[in-house]
Amino acid sequence: MEPVFPFDLVLPERGEGTLTEALHRQLRAAILEGRLAAGSSLPATRRAAAALGIARNTVTNVYDLLVAEGCLQSRRGAKPVVSPIARPATPRMRSIRPAGARLLSRAWRRPFARFEPSANPAGQSFRLGIPEHRYFPHETWRRLSARALRALARQPFRYPPTEGIAELRGAIAQHVAFTRAVSCRADDVIVTSGAQQAFDLVARMLVTPGETTVVVEEPGYPPLLAAFAGAGARLVPVTVDEEGLCVGRLPAAARIVCVTPSHQAPTGVALSLQRRLALLEFARANDAVILEDDYDGEFLFGGRPIDALQMLDRDGRVFYVGTFSKSLFPGLRKGYVVSPAWAREALTAVKHCADSHSDLVTQSMLAAFIREGHLARHIRRMRALYAERREALLDGLAHELSGWLEPIPAEVGLFLGTRIRDPAAAHALIAKARIATPGVASHADYAMRADCPPGLSFGYGVIDAKEIGSRLAGLRRALGR
Amino acid sequence: MEPVFPFDLVLPERGEGTLTEALHRQLRAAILEGRLAAGSSLPATRRAAAALGIARNTVTNVYDLLVAEGCLQSRRGAKPVVSPIARPATPRMRSIRPAGARLLSRAWRRPFARFEPSANPAGQSFRLGIPEHRYFPHETWRRLSARALRALARQPFRYPPTEGIAELRGAIAQHVAFTRAVSCRADDVIVTSGAQQAFDLVARMLVTPGETTVVVEEPGYPPLLAAFAGAGARLVPVTVDEEGLCVGRLPAAARIVCVTPSHQAPTGVALSLQRRLALLEFARANDAVILEDDYDGEFLFGGRPIDALQMLDRDGRVFYVGTFSKSLFPGLRKGYVVSPAWAREALTAVKHCADSHSDLVTQSMLAAFIREGHLARHIRRMRALYAERREALLDGLAHELSGWLEPIPAEVGLFLGTRIRDPAAAHALIAKARIATPGVASHADYAMRADCPPGLSFGYGVIDAKEIGSRLAGLRRALGR
């Protein structure tokens, strides 16, 4: 018998909530993520109930809920049809024409771009930027949560310090020194609400609207760009080639250069040592600062790592931004800036404007997680797992797709970039890849200009080694047709 | 025998961590909070050890730790001396002359004001803005945490939506409808990192730097002011009198009016209904918007509450900001904006720039806490507790201090304001009150101009009814001298 739904539904075990809730949640997710295509009809309640071995009434209730939420459209006597409300399958910049524009600030009055990340992965995919949840030490995390909440219960409530609690700042200083050889003391660390808040605070502190020229990588990470655009920066995209950001092309007017030297987002290129030194020299000569975004540099696979820019900086010009979204999980919303001493006080004042301080309990949990060695252990374990996936990816690319895609060398991170060998065939290839290897990122989606060299990046945070092989083989078959 | 420390040290019970940790934590807090005055010397290790009945070595270790942290200064052969690092006992605006100013944006290049909240209360105090921790349902909160973390473990990691998770937005809509009669749907709610982020997002969305005129209350809440100043607003302070903000004095140029209508911060005045209607009419006539900060309006004591401004708004001009810092706890860092529909998309885009989204686990916990009725129950219980304290405060003011202080009528909130009857004697009175009734807030500390009518506000979040009486009697004795 053919399955009635184009994906597996998981019926709950005892104690995991009702059947209705479980079905509702899964169908809703499938509709929002586009796994159930808009316009397609769902099986009749009788057929679905029989196939799943559950009461027809349960299916009817779930359909009614979905209709009430606008996920399904019901037509009298006919099978319900999926509404066109899925989130996009690929990230994109959407142009928004604001309502009530006359009341908005000048910056937001014009149509503005809003980055829409792709839908959260449905099962395994090549989606970038999301780590594996299955091997996370959830039990340890729960234990630390219970401990932090017991400590909360023992003391009067208080407002935590704006720059972060001392325990966490100390733990982060120790962590970056150990994993990335970044030299800093606890005092240099400001805890932020993810890397995004770090970008935003630095942008607001340094950008004079309409005046300050800021270099971003082309292609580059759109949310960083949005933070600087939102602060009123004049953005200048500078090309990335096989050695990373083309430092020779930086405009002399650049006051801030944003760069992902360990693992360029989204191509995966490493900034060469020569370019690093040239970039630091540029900053010195032009009185500029550098924002170093090191989002997944903890995951090193052999090779000798190139030092963080921050470590080479002798002049207090580098803001080093890190995040726990990749080494732990994105919903945690914790990141940090290692700031030059001269900027620390202003940065803290901007953070105080922005949201006073970060939440106390999560800070305590994270501090304990680092201090007790769980983070180092977790990174070590995940590095081995990701290394295996990376090998599978490199193997698959070499054996199945070497005629079409050329891997971009990189020894680090949670994804691997490739160049498309034949730019003329890129459009068709990308379209097929989106189907055969869902979640894959086209470099053009991250570029401001149309002339970005075509490429694809494959994440391996949420896909097993075995699955990587079979999906790449599938892409090969699709391309061979 | 005289105590060796000017406050009680609590030695840990078995299983609560080591003696060294406990002593270190308590001495450190005492130094940072100014209970051990800068320059005073600590008892010699031998004497302290004997008085506390512990090993001398433990005391030595603790002193060494404190010296290493800079809390103590050690002098060979002499007793260690407390370093001058205590945080201020009263909130204040500190002017900061930025280092590296040439690299900062124009807004931060000039000396800027940084609000420094007063030190966290040492034991019971009249400090404003902090709720009672002793009756918080910590066990329920831990249970919901464990549940949210188990749910986290069952699903792939994902990036939560920028505007907040659907469950929490729905729960907040239901909560504000119930407690404050604010009319909204889940779609109108944007989850923020505390009320401060709500101020900041609204400011950034609406303020064109150097152009937009923003009215703030005088006296008013400094962190809100900092958010608008940071966004480049032209701030105009408008006086608060016995009916609240003097709406008749609003400049026609005002594009945004920030107001605390339920319980003016810090005087406690309620904005009269007439003024509310006049304010809405002003906004309509001048094409302005209103930011309604309703930070402790859930705590209503008898009387008929005046409706929220948002409820009277027929024209989509009110941004209603709420927080869980007072109804739950400040370290939670959760607040929200109920936004007019026209601004929702831009506000979400600004939030995405600012920090992408709020953390997932706390959102889930909070949604369940509201949905299952724990928040309503907790507020009800705390309202009874705070009502008792408020009565004690009103009694004490009437019986002990009616010659000096006149209570400002208010039926709501976590503190009570008073006017000082004799402005000429205000300076001396305030100085004595800071000692006899620590944590009390002088209205002048919240004012931009020097002509603010003198007043004191007494918080009752972290002080028992009995203690209120005895402290007010103490103030009376101090004034009688």
mmCIF file with all atom_site columns, C-alpha atoms in Angstrom, chain A residues 101-195:
data_model
loop_
_atom_site.group_PDB
_atom_site.id
_atom_site.type_symbol
_atom_site.label_atom_id
_atom_site.label_alt_id
_atom_site.label_comp_id
_atom_site.label_asym_id
_atom_site.label_entity_id
_atom_site.label_seq_id
_atom_site.pdbx_PDB_ins_code
_atom_site.Cartn_x
_atom_site.Cartn_y
_atom_site.Cartn_z
_atom_site.occupancy
_atom_site.B_iso_or_equiv
_atom_site.pdbx_formal_charge
_atom_site.auth_seq_id
_atom_site.auth_comp_id
_atom_site.auth_asym_id
_atom_site.auth_atom_id
_atom_site.pdbx_PDB_model_num
ATOM 1  C CA . ALA A 1 101 ? 5.891  54.847 5.966  1.00 0.00 ? 101 ALA A CA 1
ATOM 2  C CA . ARG A 1 102 ? 5.500  58.532 6.781  1.00 0.00 ? 102 ARG A CA 1
ATOM 3  C CA . LEU A 1 103 ? 5.834  57.660 10.477 1.00 0.00 ? 103 LEU A CA 1
ATOM 4  C CA . LEU A 1 104 ? 8.974  55.568 10.088 1.00 0.00 ? 104 LEU A CA 1
ATOM 5  C CA . SER A 1 105 ? 12.531 56.824 10.378 1.00 0.00 ? 105 SER A CA 1
ATOM 6  C CA . ARG A 1 106 ? 14.172 57.715 7.089  1.00 0.00 ? 106 ARG A CA 1
ATOM 7  C CA . ALA A 1 107 ? 16.190 54.484 7.136  1.00 0.00 ? 107 ALA A CA 1
ATOM 8  C CA . TRP A 1 108 ? 13.077 52.297 7.266  1.00 0.00 ? 108 TRP A CA 1
ATOM 9  C CA . ARG A 1 109 ? 10.810 54.489 5.174  1.00 0.00 ? 109 ARG A CA 1
ATOM 10 C CA . ARG A 1 110 ? 12.126 53.192 1.862  1.00 0.00 ? 110 ARG A CA 1
ATOM 11 C CA . PRO A 1 111 ? 11.405 49.631 0.856  1.00 0.00 ? 111 PRO A CA 1
ATOM 12 C CA . PHE A 1 112 ? 13.826 47.563 2.901  1.00 0.00 ? 112 PHE A CA 1
ATOM 13 C CA . ALA A 1 113 ? 15.271 44.136 2.437  1.00 0.00 ? 113 ALA A CA 1
ATOM 14 C CA . ARG A 1 114 ? 14.408 41.472 4.923  1.00 0.00 ? 114 ARG A CA 1
ATOM 15 C CA . PHE A 1 115 ? 16.448 38.314 4.930  1.00 0.00 ? 115 PHE A CA 1
ATOM 16 C CA . GLU A 1 116 ? 14.294 35.237 5.111  1.00 0.00 ? 116 GLU A CA 1
ATOM 17 C CA . PRO A 1 117 ? 16.185 32.169 6.167  1.00 0.00 ? 117 PRO A CA 1
ATOM 18 C CA . SER A 1 118 ? 15.045 28.988 4.506  1.00 0.00 ? 118 SER A CA 1
ATOM 19 C CA . ALA A 1 119 ? 12.496 26.829 6.252  1.00 0.00 ? 119 ALA A CA 1
ATOM 20 C CA . ASN A 1 120 ? 13.816 24.738 9.106  1.00 0.00 ? 120 ASN A CA 1
ATOM 21 C CA . PRO A 1 121 ? 15.011 21.412 7.716  1.00 0.00 ? 121 PRO A CA 1
ATOM 22 C CA . ALA A 1 122 ? 12.461 18.677 7.340  1.00 0.00 ? 122 ALA A CA 1
ATOM 23 C CA . GLY A 1 123 ? 14.472 15.661 8.378  1.00 0.00 ? 123 GLY A CA 1
ATOM 24 C CA . GLN A 1 124 ? 17.975 15.405 6.993  1.00 0.00 ? 124 GLN A CA 1
ATOM 25 C CA . SER A 1 125 ? 19.198 18.103 4.617  1.00 0.00 ? 125 SER A CA 1
ATOM 26 C CA . PHE A 1 126 ? 22.260 20.058 3.518  1.00 0.00 ? 126 PHE A CA 1
ATOM 27 C CA . ARG A 1 127 ? 21.008 23.179 5.203  1.00 0.00 ? 127 ARG A CA 1
ATOM 28 C CA . LEU A 1 128 ? 23.761 25.523 6.408  1.00 0.00 ? 128 LEU A CA 1
ATOM 29 C CA . GLY A 1 129 ? 24.149 26.896 9.875  1.00 0.00 ? 129 GLY A CA 1
ATOM 30 C CA . ILE A 1 130 ? 22.316 24.318 11.983 1.00 0.00 ? 130 ILE A CA 1
ATOM 31 C CA . PRO A 1 131 ? 24.231 21.809 14.102 1.00 0.00 ? 131 PRO A CA 1
ATOM 32 C CA . GLU A 1 132 ? 23.271 18.221 14.907 1.00 0.00 ? 132 GLU A CA 1
ATOM 33 C CA . HIS A 1 133 ? 20.927 17.834 17.856 1.00 0.00 ? 133 HIS A CA 1
ATOM 34 C CA . ARG A 1 134 ? 21.130 14.074 18.293 1.00 0.00 ? 134 ARG A CA 1
ATOM 35 C CA . TYR A 1 135 ? 24.489 14.017 20.045 1.00 0.00 ? 135 TYR A CA 1
ATOM 36 C CA . PHE A 1 136 ? 23.999 17.097 22.176 1.00 0.00 ? 136 PHE A CA 1
ATOM 37 C CA . PRO A 1 137 ? 24.447 16.296 25.903 1.00 0.00 ? 137 PRO A CA 1
ATOM 38 C CA . HIS A 1 138 ? 20.842 17.106 26.664 1.00 0.00 ? 138 HIS A CA 1
ATOM 39 C CA . GLU A 1 139 ? 20.947 15.377 30.029 1.00 0.00 ? 139 GLU A CA 1
ATOM 40 C CA . THR A 1 140 ? 23.921 17.417 31.230 1.00 0.00 ? 140 THR A CA 1
ATOM 41 C CA . TRP A 1 141 ? 22.222 20.549 29.970 1.00 0.00 ? 141 TRP A CA 1
ATOM 42 C CA . ARG A 1 142 ? 19.066 19.708 31.937 1.00 0.00 ? 142 ARG A CA 1
ATOM 43 C CA . ARG A 1 143 ? 21.115 19.042 35.025 1.00 0.00 ? 143 ARG A CA 1
ATOM 44 C CA . LEU A 1 144 ? 22.871 22.409 34.747 1.00 0.00 ? 144 LEU A CA 1
ATOM 45 C CA . SER A 1 145 ? 19.499 24.070 34.191 1.00 0.00 ? 145 SER A CA 1
ATOM 46 C CA . ALA A 1 146 ? 18.096 22.532 37.356 1.00 0.00 ? 146 ALA A CA 1
ATOM 47 C CA . ARG A 1 147 ? 21.175 23.660 39.246 1.00 0.00 ? 147 ARG A CA 1
ATOM 48 C CA . ALA A 1 148 ? 21.012 27.217 37.900 1.00 0.00 ? 148 ALA A CA 1
ATOM 49 C CA . LEU A 1 149 ? 17.323 27.412 38.781 1.00 0.00 ? 149 LEU A CA 1
ATOM 50 C CA . ARG A 1 150 ? 17.977 26.159 42.299 1.00 0.00 ? 150 ARG A CA 1
ATOM 51 C CA . ALA A 1 151 ? 20.602 28.887 42.684 1.00 0.00 ? 151 ALA A CA 1
ATOM 52 C CA . LEU A 1 152 ? 18.087 31.430 41.344 1.00 0.00 ? 152 LEU A CA 1
ATOM 53 C CA . ALA A 1 153 ? 15.621 30.319 44.017 1.00 0.00 ? 153 ALA A CA 1
ATOM 54 C CA . ARG A 1 154 ? 18.126 30.867 46.821 1.00 0.00 ? 154 ARG A CA 1
ATOM 55 C CA . GLN A 1 155 ? 18.959 34.498 46.138 1.00 0.00 ? 155 GLN A CA 1
ATOM 56 C CA . PRO A 1 156 ? 17.021 37.735 45.879 1.00 0.00 ? 156 PRO A CA 1
ATOM 57 C CA . PHE A 1 157 ? 16.190 38.675 42.303 1.00 0.00 ? 157 PHE A CA 1
ATOM 58 C CA . ARG A 1 158 ? 18.568 41.142 40.720 1.00 0.00 ? 158 ARG A CA 1
ATOM 59 C CA . TYR A 1 159 ? 19.476 42.852 37.481 1.00 0.00 ? 159 TYR A CA 1
ATOM 60 C CA . PRO A 1 160 ? 22.541 41.108 36.054 1.00 0.00 ? 160 PRO A CA 1
ATOM 61 C CA . PRO A 1 161 ? 25.384 43.285 34.737 1.00 0.00 ? 161 PRO A CA 1
ATOM 62 C CA . THR A 1 162 ? 25.001 44.623 31.189 1.00 0.00 ? 162 THR A CA 1
ATOM 63 C CA . GLU A 1 163 ? 28.266 43.180 29.909 1.00 0.00 ? 163 GLU A CA 1
ATOM 64 C CA . GLY A 1 164 ? 27.442 39.658 31.114 1.00 0.00 ? 164 GLY A CA 1
ATOM 65 C CA . ILE A 1 165 ? 27.937 37.804 34.388 1.00 0.00 ? 165 ILE A CA 1
ATOM 66 C CA . ALA A 1 166 ? 31.539 37.484 35.531 1.00 0.00 ? 166 ALA A CA 1
ATOM 67 C CA . GLU A 1 167 ? 31.496 33.668 35.527 1.00 0.00 ? 167 GLU A CA 1
ATOM 68 C CA . LEU A 1 168 ? 30.475 33.517 31.878 1.00 0.00 ? 168 LEU A CA 1
ATOM 69 C CA . ARG A 1 169 ? 32.877 36.206 30.699 1.00 0.00 ? 169 ARG A CA 1
ATOM 70 C CA . GLY A 1 170 ? 35.697 34.343 32.405 1.00 0.00 ? 170 GLY A CA 1
ATOM 71 C CA . ALA A 1 171 ? 34.604 31.032 30.925 1.00 0.00 ? 171 ALA A CA 1
ATOM 72 C CA . ILE A 1 172 ? 34.404 32.493 27.415 1.00 0.00 ? 172 ILE A CA 1
ATOM 73 C CA . ALA A 1 173 ? 37.859 34.051 27.724 1.00 0.00 ? 173 ALA A CA 1
ATOM 74 C CA . GLN A 1 174 ? 39.212 30.648 28.686 1.00 0.00 ? 174 GLN A CA 1
ATOM 75 C CA . HIS A 1 175 ? 37.271 28.914 25.877 1.00 0.00 ? 175 HIS A CA 1
ATOM 76 C CA . VAL A 1 176 ? 38.457 31.175 23.032 1.00 0.00 ? 176 VAL A CA 1
ATOM 77 C CA . ALA A 1 177 ? 42.009 31.080 24.308 1.00 0.00 ? 177 ALA A CA 1
ATOM 78 C CA . PHE A 1 178 ? 41.889 27.301 24.248 1.00 0.00 ? 178 PHE A CA 1
ATOM 79 C CA . THR A 1 179 ? 40.030 26.597 20.997 1.00 0.00 ? 179 THR A CA 1
ATOM 80 C CA . ARG A 1 180 ? 41.041 29.574 18.874 1.00 0.00 ? 180 ARG A CA 1
ATOM 81 C CA . ALA A 1 181 ? 44.170 30.939 20.517 1.00 0.00 ? 181 ALA A CA 1
ATOM 82 C CA . VAL A 1 182 ? 42.405 34.275 20.839 1.00 0.00 ? 182 VAL A CA 1
ATOM 83 C CA . SER A 1 183 ? 44.119 36.256 23.538 1.00 0.00 ? 183 SER A CA 1
ATOM 84 C CA . CYS A 1 184 ? 41.822 38.024 25.932 1.00 0.00 ? 184 CYS A CA 1
ATOM 85 C CA . ARG A 1 185 ? 40.831 38.450 29.533 1.00 0.00 ? 185 ARG A CA 1
ATOM 86 C CA . ALA A 1 186 ? 37.351 38.210 31.002 1.00 0.00 ? 186 ALA A CA 1
ATOM 87 C CA . ASP A 1 187 ? 37.159 42.008 30.976 1.00 0.00 ? 187 ASP A CA 1
ATOM 88 C CA . ASP A 1 188 ? 37.475 42.091 27.189 1.00 0.00 ? 188 ASP A CA 1
ATOM 89 C CA . VAL A 1 189 ? 34.417 39.881 26.680 1.00 0.00 ? 189 VAL A CA 1
ATOM 90 C CA . ILE A 1 190 ? 30.901 41.239 26.270 1.00 0.00 ? 190 ILE A CA 1
ATOM 91 C CA . VAL A 1 191 ? 28.128 38.652 26.253 1.00 0.00 ? 191 VAL A CA 1
ATOM 92 C CA . THR A 1 192 ? 25.557 39.192 23.481 1.00 0.00 ? 192 THR A CA 1
ATOM 93 C CA . SER A 1 193 ? 22.287 37.742 22.309 1.00 0.00 ? 193 SER A CA 1
ATOM 94 C CA . GLY A 1 194 ? 23.929 35.679 19.559 1.00 0.00 ? 194 GLY A CA 1
ATOM 95 C CA . ALA A 1 195 ? 26.465 36.867 16.989 1.00 0.00 ? 195 ALA A CA 1
#
